[in-house]
Amino acid sequence: MFYDAKFGRKRVEEEKEGSAHQTDQGSVQNGYGSDAASNGNGNAKNTSDMAIFEQFRHQERNGTTDLPGAISRRAEAKPPKSLLPAFESAEMRTLAESLCRDIIRGSPDVKWETIKGLENAKRLLKEAVVMPIKYPKYFTGLLSPWKGILLFGPPGTGKTMLAKAVATECDTTFFNISASSVVSKWRGDSEKLVKVLFELARHHAPSTIFLDEIDSIISQRGEARSEHEASRRLKTELLIQMDGLTRTDDLVFVLAATNLPWELDAAMLRRLEKRILVPLPEPEARRAMFKELLPLDPGEDELPHDLLVEKTEGYSGSDIRLVCKEAAMQPLRRLMSLLEDRDEVVPEEELPGLGPVTREDIETALRNTRPSAHLHAHRYDKFNADYGSQIVR
C-alpha cells in the first residue's frame, strides 16, 4: 500500500501472486479497510478501532463463535452503529474525529422542573423536539417537525439551561458546537467541518446540534466590507447544510441561542423556523427562585419574599442568583471578622456554624446588586412581535 499525501487516499498495488490473498482479506475503501483501519498515516490500527460493522462481517466470515448458538443470535441481531460513517478520505475522517469530542456523552442533569418559569418556552421546545421523537406517526407531511429552533432573549435568562434540559430529557445525540468547533485557520477546513458535522448528525439521527451564541458564526452578510472570504464561505456552507439539496428526512434538529437576534442573517432566520423568546422571569418565577436558592432551616424567621419579588423587577435569572449569593455572604462575613480577631487557628471540627440570613442581609444584597439585562428588554419584545413564535391558548 502506498499513501497519497496530497489526496488522502490509498492505492493497492495488485500483484499477480498475492491477488487471491488480497481478495480474501478485503480491499481498502474510504480511507480504511475491512480488516484494518487507517489512521491517516498509512499505518494500521488495532481491531478495536475498526468499524463495528466490519468487525461483525470479519467474525462472520471466519466463523468464530464464543458460545453455542452465537451464529443464530448474530444473524438475528442487528450490528451496532459505528461511531463514524464512511468518508471519502482520511482527511474528512480526521475532522469527524475532532468533532466527536463535542458530543455530550453524559447527561447534564437538568430537568424541565429545574427551570423555574419559562412555561411557554418549555412547551414550544417539547412540541418541536420531544413530541416528534415520541410520536413520529403524527409528524409527517405538512406537520413534519421543525428542523431549526432559535432561543433568543436577554443574557442570563436560561437559554443554555433549556438546551441542557433538551440534552437531558430527549433521547438524541447532542452536539455542543461553538465557534471554536467549526472555525479553522487552514483554508477550506471550516466549510469541511460544517459538512462533516451534519453528516455525523445524520449518521447518529435523531440528533440535536446546539449552536451557542450563533451570532458569532453567522451574522449578516454583505454589509461589512471587511468581511473575510473564509467567513462568508463558512456561512454559506452552514446555510446549504441546513436547507439545501443535502437535506434529508433524518431527524436532525438545529437548536441555536443568541443574545443579539437582530444581527443574524435573514437567510438564517428563515431556516430557524421556530423562534422562541426567553424573557426575563415573571414575579412567580422569581419567588420560586428565591425559595429554592435561600432555603429556610427549622426555627428560622421567614424571609421577606414579597420585598425580594418587588425589588427585583427587571432582574434576569443570573442576577437573582447573584442577589441570593450576596445575601448568603453576609453571615459568612460576620463570622470571618470574628475568626480573624483570634490569634490561634481554630480547628475545623470546632468552627462555629453560619448564622441565618436576615432581612437586613437581603436589603444589603439588593443595594449592592444591579440588573444587567433590563436596558434592552424592549428590543427583544419588538423582535418577538415581528419574528417570534407564540402559542395560541
Short mmCIF file of C-alpha atoms in Angstrom, two decimals:
data_model
loop_
_atom_site.label_atom_id
_atom_site.label_comp_id
_atom_site.label_asym_id
_atom_site.label_seq_id
_atom_site.Cartn_x
_atom_site.Cartn_y
_atom_site.Cartn_z
CA MET A 1 0.00 0.00 0.00
CA PHE A 2 1.10 3.47 -0.83
CA TYR A 3 -0.30 6.61 0.78
CA ASP A 4 -1.03 9.61 -1.39
CA ALA A 5 -0.39 12.50 0.98
CA LYS A 6 -1.95 15.04 -1.34
CA PHE A 7 -5.39 13.49 -1.67
CA GLY A 8 -5.53 11.38 1.45
CA ARG A 9 -6.25 8.16 -0.44
CA LYS A 10 -4.62 4.75 -0.67
CA ARG A 11 -3.83 2.61 -3.69
CA VAL A 12 -3.34 -1.12 -3.53
CA GLU A 13 -0.74 -2.41 -5.98
CA GLU A 14 -2.13 -5.53 -7.49
CA GLU A 15 0.29 -8.37 -7.51
CA LYS A 16 -0.32 -11.48 -9.53
CA GLU A 17 0.92 -13.87 -6.88
CA GLY A 18 -1.00 -12.31 -3.98
CA SER A 19 -4.26 -11.36 -5.68
CA ALA A 20 -6.18 -14.28 -4.22
CA HIS A 21 -4.93 -13.48 -0.74
CA GLN A 22 -5.88 -9.80 -1.07
CA THR A 23 -9.40 -10.70 -2.20
CA ASP A 24 -9.82 -12.87 0.85
CA GLN A 25 -8.58 -10.22 3.26
CA GLY A 26 -10.62 -7.35 1.74
CA SER A 27 -9.61 -4.23 -0.13
CA VAL A 28 -9.05 -0.76 1.30
CA GLN A 29 -12.04 1.56 0.96
CA ASN A 30 -12.91 5.06 2.17
CA GLY A 31 -9.59 5.57 3.96
CA TYR A 32 -9.80 2.30 5.94
CA GLY A 33 -10.04 -1.37 5.10
CA SER A 34 -12.45 -4.07 6.15
CA ASP A 35 -9.77 -5.89 8.15
CA ALA A 36 -7.60 -2.97 9.31
CA ALA A 37 -8.41 0.72 9.72
CA SER A 38 -6.16 3.54 8.55
CA ASN A 39 -5.15 6.34 10.89
CA GLY A 40 -4.22 8.71 8.07
CA ASN A 41 -0.50 7.84 8.20
CA GLY A 42 -0.64 4.58 6.26
CA ASN A 43 -0.34 2.55 9.48
CA ALA A 44 -2.92 0.03 10.55
CA LYS A 45 -4.96 0.48 13.70
CA ASN A 46 -5.89 -2.28 16.11
CA THR A 47 -9.04 -4.27 15.51
CA SER A 48 -10.68 -2.44 18.42
CA ASP A 49 -10.63 0.75 16.31
CA MET A 50 -12.33 -0.98 13.36
CA ALA A 51 -15.81 -0.07 12.27
CA ILE A 52 -18.24 -2.20 14.27
CA PHE A 53 -19.95 -3.49 11.16
CA GLU A 54 -16.62 -4.51 9.61
CA GLN A 55 -15.71 -6.44 12.76
CA PHE A 56 -19.07 -8.19 12.56
CA ARG A 57 -18.53 -9.21 8.93
CA HIS A 58 -14.96 -10.32 9.65
CA GLN A 59 -16.08 -12.59 12.51
CA GLU A 60 -18.97 -13.97 10.48
CA ARG A 61 -16.69 -14.78 7.50
CA ASN A 62 -14.16 -16.58 9.69
CA GLY A 63 -16.88 -18.43 11.55
CA THR A 64 -15.53 -17.55 15.00
CA THR A 65 -18.02 -18.13 17.79
CA ASP A 66 -17.68 -17.76 21.51
CA LEU A 67 -20.74 -19.66 22.71
CA PRO A 68 -23.03 -22.31 21.18
CA GLY A 69 -25.81 -20.69 19.21
CA ALA A 70 -23.88 -17.46 18.69
CA ILE A 71 -24.23 -17.70 14.90
CA SER A 72 -28.02 -17.80 15.04
CA ARG A 73 -28.15 -14.93 17.52
CA ARG A 74 -25.74 -12.90 15.37
CA ALA A 75 -27.87 -13.50 12.30
CA GLU A 76 -30.97 -12.22 14.11
CA ALA A 77 -29.32 -9.27 15.92
CA LYS A 78 -28.51 -6.09 14.03
CA PRO A 79 -24.89 -4.96 14.46
CA PRO A 80 -24.48 -1.73 16.45
CA LYS A 81 -23.95 1.51 14.56
CA SER A 82 -20.35 2.60 14.10
CA LEU A 83 -19.15 5.86 15.60
CA LEU A 84 -18.15 7.37 12.23
CA PRO A 85 -19.78 6.98 8.81
CA ALA A 86 -17.77 6.06 5.71
CA PHE A 87 -15.98 9.19 4.45
CA GLU A 88 -14.31 9.61 1.08
CA SER A 89 -10.90 10.47 2.53
CA ALA A 90 -8.81 10.14 5.66
CA GLU A 91 -8.82 13.94 6.00
CA MET A 92 -12.60 14.03 6.42
CA ARG A 93 -12.36 11.18 8.90
CA THR A 94 -9.82 13.14 10.95
CA LEU A 95 -12.13 16.17 11.01
CA ALA A 96 -15.00 13.93 12.11
CA GLU A 97 -12.92 12.55 14.97
CA SER A 98 -12.26 16.10 16.20
CA LEU A 99 -15.98 16.90 16.12
CA CYS A 100 -16.84 13.75 18.03
CA ARG A 101 -15.27 15.39 21.09
CA ASP A 102 -18.19 17.85 21.11
CA ILE A 103 -20.79 15.11 21.55
CA ILE A 104 -22.27 15.26 25.05
CA ARG A 105 -21.55 11.80 26.46
CA GLY A 106 -23.09 12.12 29.92
CA SER A 107 -26.33 13.74 30.98
CA PRO A 108 -26.11 17.43 32.05
CA ASP A 109 -28.69 16.51 34.75
CA VAL A 110 -31.00 19.47 34.10
CA LYS A 111 -34.69 18.56 34.06
CA TRP A 112 -37.65 20.65 32.96
CA GLU A 113 -38.74 21.05 36.59
CA THR A 114 -35.34 22.53 37.49
CA ILE A 115 -36.03 25.60 35.31
CA LYS A 116 -38.37 27.96 37.09
CA GLY A 117 -40.92 29.76 34.91
CA LEU A 118 -40.46 29.92 31.11
CA GLU A 119 -43.51 27.72 30.64
CA ASN A 120 -44.13 29.00 27.11
CA ALA A 121 -40.54 28.30 26.02
CA LYS A 122 -40.55 24.81 27.56
CA ARG A 123 -43.87 23.97 25.90
CA LEU A 124 -42.64 25.09 22.50
CA LEU A 125 -39.40 23.11 22.87
CA LYS A 126 -41.29 19.95 23.82
CA GLU A 127 -43.55 20.45 20.83
CA ALA A 128 -40.61 20.98 18.47
CA VAL A 129 -38.13 18.36 19.71
CA VAL A 130 -39.66 15.87 22.16
CA MET A 131 -43.02 15.09 20.58
CA PRO A 132 -41.71 14.28 17.05
CA ILE A 133 -39.39 11.67 18.59
CA LYS A 134 -42.06 10.14 20.84
CA TYR A 135 -44.91 10.19 18.31
CA PRO A 136 -43.42 10.20 14.79
CA LYS A 137 -46.72 8.95 13.34
CA TYR A 138 -48.35 12.39 13.64
CA PHE A 139 -45.41 14.49 12.42
CA THR A 140 -45.50 13.72 8.71
CA GLY A 141 -46.23 15.75 5.60
CA LEU A 142 -47.22 19.29 6.45
CA LEU A 143 -46.78 18.51 10.16
CA SER A 144 -43.14 17.49 9.70
CA PRO A 145 -41.07 18.67 12.71
CA TRP A 146 -39.25 21.97 12.69
CA LYS A 147 -35.58 21.46 11.87
CA GLY A 148 -34.37 24.86 13.15
CA ILE A 149 -35.14 26.40 16.56
CA LEU A 150 -33.83 29.75 17.84
CA LEU A 151 -33.77 30.71 21.52
CA PHE A 152 -33.29 34.45 21.94
CA GLY A 153 -33.59 36.83 24.85
CA PRO A 154 -31.60 38.91 27.36
CA PRO A 155 -28.41 37.38 28.82
CA GLY A 156 -28.83 35.21 31.88
CA THR A 157 -32.46 34.21 31.32
CA GLY A 158 -31.89 30.47 30.88
CA LYS A 159 -31.31 29.78 27.18
CA THR A 160 -28.37 27.45 27.81
CA MET A 161 -30.29 25.83 30.67
CA LEU A 162 -33.10 25.00 28.25
CA ALA A 163 -30.55 23.44 25.89
CA LYS A 164 -29.20 21.34 28.78
CA ALA A 165 -32.75 20.22 29.57
CA VAL A 166 -33.19 19.15 25.94
CA ALA A 167 -29.94 17.14 26.18
CA THR A 168 -31.12 15.53 29.42
CA GLU A 169 -34.76 14.79 28.62
CA CYS A 170 -34.57 13.94 24.90
CA ASP A 171 -33.15 10.66 23.67
CA THR A 172 -30.99 12.24 20.96
CA THR A 173 -27.28 12.56 20.19
CA PHE A 174 -26.41 16.06 21.41
CA PHE A 175 -23.65 18.05 19.66
CA ASN A 176 -22.49 21.06 21.71
CA ILE A 177 -20.97 23.28 18.99
CA SER A 178 -19.27 26.66 19.46
CA ALA A 179 -17.30 28.88 17.10
CA SER A 180 -14.06 27.12 18.02
CA SER A 181 -15.54 23.80 16.85
CA VAL A 182 -16.12 24.82 13.23
CA VAL A 183 -13.58 27.62 12.64
CA SER A 184 -10.11 26.63 11.46
CA LYS A 185 -7.05 28.61 10.43
CA TRP A 186 -6.49 26.31 7.44
CA ARG A 187 -8.09 27.38 4.18
CA GLY A 188 -11.19 25.35 3.38
CA ASP A 189 -11.29 23.41 6.66
CA SER A 190 -14.12 25.47 8.18
CA GLU A 191 -16.54 24.52 5.40
CA LYS A 192 -15.46 20.89 5.60
CA LEU A 193 -16.03 20.89 9.36
CA VAL A 194 -19.60 22.13 8.86
CA LYS A 195 -20.24 19.48 6.22
CA VAL A 196 -18.78 16.71 8.38
CA LEU A 197 -20.81 17.93 11.36
CA PHE A 198 -24.10 17.48 9.55
CA GLU A 199 -23.00 14.12 8.11
CA LEU A 200 -22.26 12.96 11.66
CA ALA A 201 -25.62 14.29 12.87
CA ARG A 202 -27.46 12.43 10.10
CA HIS A 203 -25.47 9.28 10.86
CA HIS A 204 -26.42 9.42 14.56
CA ALA A 205 -30.02 10.59 13.97
CA PRO A 206 -32.11 11.50 15.86
CA SER A 207 -29.64 14.18 16.91
CA THR A 208 -29.56 17.79 18.08
CA ILE A 209 -26.93 20.35 17.06
CA PHE A 210 -26.71 23.13 19.65
CA LEU A 211 -25.09 26.33 18.35
CA ASP A 212 -24.49 28.62 21.32
CA GLU A 213 -24.01 32.34 20.53
CA ILE A 214 -24.83 31.73 16.88
CA ASP A 215 -24.47 35.45 16.08
CA SER A 216 -20.68 34.99 16.30
CA ILE A 217 -20.83 32.42 13.47
CA ILE A 218 -23.43 33.74 11.04
CA SER A 219 -24.04 37.47 11.34
CA GLN A 220 -25.48 39.49 8.47
CA ARG A 221 -23.63 39.05 5.19
CA GLY A 222 -22.58 41.71 2.73
CA GLU A 223 -22.90 44.79 4.94
CA ALA A 224 -19.36 44.98 6.25
CA ARG A 225 -16.67 45.43 3.61
CA SER A 226 -14.14 43.97 6.00
CA GLU A 227 -15.86 40.57 5.99
CA HIS A 228 -13.32 37.90 5.12
CA GLU A 229 -13.89 35.45 2.30
CA ALA A 230 -13.42 32.47 4.64
CA SER A 231 -16.14 33.77 6.96
CA ARG A 232 -18.55 34.15 4.05
CA ARG A 233 -17.81 30.62 2.80
CA LEU A 234 -18.45 29.23 6.30
CA LYS A 235 -21.82 30.99 6.49
CA THR A 236 -22.80 29.77 3.03
CA GLU A 237 -21.93 26.17 3.85
CA LEU A 238 -23.95 26.30 7.06
CA LEU A 239 -26.97 27.66 5.18
CA ILE A 240 -26.63 24.96 2.50
CA GLN A 241 -26.39 22.15 5.02
CA MET A 242 -29.43 23.37 6.95
CA ASP A 243 -31.71 23.70 3.95
CA GLY A 244 -30.33 22.57 0.61
CA LEU A 245 -30.16 19.56 -1.65
CA THR A 246 -28.41 17.63 1.12
CA ARG A 247 -31.40 17.90 3.46
CA THR A 248 -32.92 14.51 4.24
CA ASP A 249 -35.79 13.11 6.28
CA ASP A 250 -33.49 12.20 9.17
CA LEU A 251 -34.42 13.83 12.47
CA VAL A 252 -31.64 16.42 12.84
CA PHE A 253 -32.61 19.43 14.95
CA VAL A 254 -30.57 22.64 14.94
CA LEU A 255 -31.01 24.43 18.28
CA ALA A 256 -29.43 27.89 18.33
CA ALA A 257 -29.17 30.51 21.09
CA THR A 258 -28.26 34.19 20.89
CA ASN A 259 -28.49 37.46 22.80
CA LEU A 260 -28.46 39.52 19.58
CA PRO A 261 -31.14 38.08 17.26
CA TRP A 262 -31.34 41.26 15.15
CA GLU A 263 -27.75 40.69 13.98
CA LEU A 264 -28.50 37.31 12.40
CA ASP A 265 -28.61 36.93 8.63
CA ALA A 266 -32.10 36.93 7.09
CA ALA A 267 -31.43 33.59 5.37
CA MET A 268 -30.56 32.01 8.72
CA LEU A 269 -33.71 33.43 10.32
CA ARG A 270 -35.75 31.74 7.60
CA ARG A 271 -34.10 28.39 8.33
CA LEU A 272 -34.62 28.78 12.09
CA GLU A 273 -38.34 28.26 11.68
CA LYS A 274 -39.29 28.25 15.37
CA ARG A 275 -38.12 31.42 17.16
CA ILE A 276 -38.75 31.35 20.92
CA LEU A 277 -38.35 34.33 23.25
CA VAL A 278 -36.78 33.52 26.63
CA PRO A 279 -37.91 36.59 28.62
CA LEU A 280 -36.95 37.98 32.00
CA PRO A 281 -38.51 35.96 34.86
CA GLU A 282 -42.01 36.86 35.97
CA PRO A 283 -42.91 37.51 39.65
CA GLU A 284 -43.97 33.91 40.34
CA ALA A 285 -40.78 32.58 38.78
CA ARG A 286 -38.67 34.99 40.86
CA ARG A 287 -40.46 33.89 44.02
CA ALA A 288 -39.76 30.22 43.22
CA MET A 289 -36.08 31.03 42.58
CA PHE A 290 -35.69 32.79 45.93
CA LYS A 291 -37.34 29.92 47.80
CA GLU A 292 -35.02 27.40 46.17
CA LEU A 293 -31.79 29.41 46.47
CA LEU A 294 -32.42 30.65 50.04
CA PRO A 295 -33.99 27.69 51.86
CA LEU A 296 -35.00 28.08 55.49
CA ASP A 297 -33.83 25.83 58.30
CA PRO A 298 -36.31 24.83 61.04
CA GLY A 299 -36.81 27.65 63.53
CA GLU A 300 -35.54 30.46 61.28
CA ASP A 301 -37.60 33.57 60.58
CA GLU A 302 -39.42 33.85 57.28
CA LEU A 303 -37.57 35.82 54.62
CA PRO A 304 -39.26 38.86 53.03
CA HIS A 305 -40.07 37.20 49.70
CA ASP A 306 -42.58 39.92 48.81
CA LEU A 307 -39.85 42.55 49.14
CA LEU A 308 -37.46 40.48 47.05
CA VAL A 309 -40.01 39.97 44.27
CA GLU A 310 -40.92 43.67 44.26
CA LYS A 311 -37.35 44.97 44.24
CA THR A 312 -36.06 42.57 41.55
CA GLU A 313 -38.28 43.71 38.69
CA GLY A 314 -36.15 43.60 35.53
CA TYR A 315 -33.59 41.17 37.00
CA SER A 316 -32.59 38.09 35.00
CA GLY A 317 -32.24 34.63 36.49
CA SER A 318 -28.48 35.10 36.72
CA ASP A 319 -28.96 38.43 38.54
CA ILE A 320 -31.32 36.79 41.05
CA ARG A 321 -28.71 34.14 41.79
CA LEU A 322 -26.16 36.91 42.46
CA VAL A 323 -28.60 38.61 44.86
CA CYS A 324 -29.04 35.36 46.78
CA LYS A 325 -25.29 34.76 46.83
CA GLU A 326 -24.64 38.28 48.14
CA ALA A 327 -27.26 37.81 50.87
CA ALA A 328 -25.78 34.45 51.90
CA MET A 329 -22.32 36.05 52.11
CA GLN A 330 -23.37 38.48 54.88
CA PRO A 331 -23.44 35.88 57.73
CA LEU A 332 -20.13 34.48 56.48
CA ARG A 333 -18.54 37.94 56.55
CA ARG A 334 -19.65 38.44 60.17
CA LEU A 335 -18.20 35.07 61.11
CA MET A 336 -14.92 35.74 59.27
CA SER A 337 -14.43 39.01 61.16
CA LEU A 338 -14.73 37.13 64.47
CA LEU A 339 -12.36 34.37 63.43
CA GLU A 340 -9.70 36.77 62.16
CA ASP A 341 -9.58 38.55 65.55
CA ARG A 342 -8.31 35.36 67.18
CA ASP A 343 -4.60 34.75 67.34
CA GLU A 344 -4.74 30.95 67.12
CA VAL A 345 -6.12 28.91 64.26
CA VAL A 346 -9.46 27.27 65.10
CA PRO A 347 -9.58 23.53 64.26
CA GLU A 348 -12.04 22.61 61.56
CA GLU A 349 -14.21 20.48 63.87
CA GLU A 350 -14.55 23.44 66.29
CA LEU A 351 -15.62 26.02 63.70
CA PRO A 352 -18.99 27.58 64.53
CA GLY A 353 -21.90 27.35 62.09
CA LEU A 354 -23.14 30.14 59.85
CA GLY A 355 -25.95 32.26 61.13
CA PRO A 356 -29.28 32.71 59.32
CA VAL A 357 -29.87 35.24 56.54
CA THR A 358 -31.77 38.21 57.96
CA ARG A 359 -33.91 40.93 56.43
CA GLU A 360 -31.02 43.38 56.74
CA ASP A 361 -28.85 41.00 54.72
CA ILE A 362 -31.49 40.94 51.98
CA GLU A 363 -31.65 44.74 51.85
CA THR A 364 -27.84 44.97 51.70
CA ALA A 365 -27.71 42.46 48.85
CA LEU A 366 -30.35 44.40 46.89
CA ARG A 367 -28.36 47.63 47.30
CA ASN A 368 -25.13 46.00 46.14
CA THR A 369 -26.51 44.14 43.10
CA ARG A 370 -27.83 45.79 39.95
CA PRO A 371 -29.64 44.20 36.99
CA SER A 372 -27.57 43.58 33.89
CA ALA A 373 -30.08 42.97 31.10
CA HIS A 374 -33.07 45.25 31.60
CA LEU A 375 -31.95 48.13 29.38
CA HIS A 376 -32.57 46.34 26.05
CA ALA A 377 -35.63 44.29 27.08
CA HIS A 378 -37.87 46.33 24.78
CA ARG A 379 -35.76 45.36 21.75
CA TYR A 380 -36.40 41.67 22.42
CA ASP A 381 -40.13 42.32 22.75
CA LYS A 382 -40.13 44.14 19.43
CA PHE A 383 -38.17 41.35 17.72
CA ASN A 384 -40.54 38.78 19.20
CA ALA A 385 -43.55 40.73 17.88
CA ASP A 386 -42.01 40.81 14.39
CA TYR A 387 -40.41 37.36 14.10
CA GLY A 388 -41.21 35.30 17.22
CA SER A 389 -43.33 32.18 17.68
CA GLN A 390 -46.25 32.13 20.10
CA ILE A 391 -48.70 29.50 21.32
CA VAL A 392 -52.35 30.41 20.91
CA ARG A 393 -54.13 29.31 24.08
#
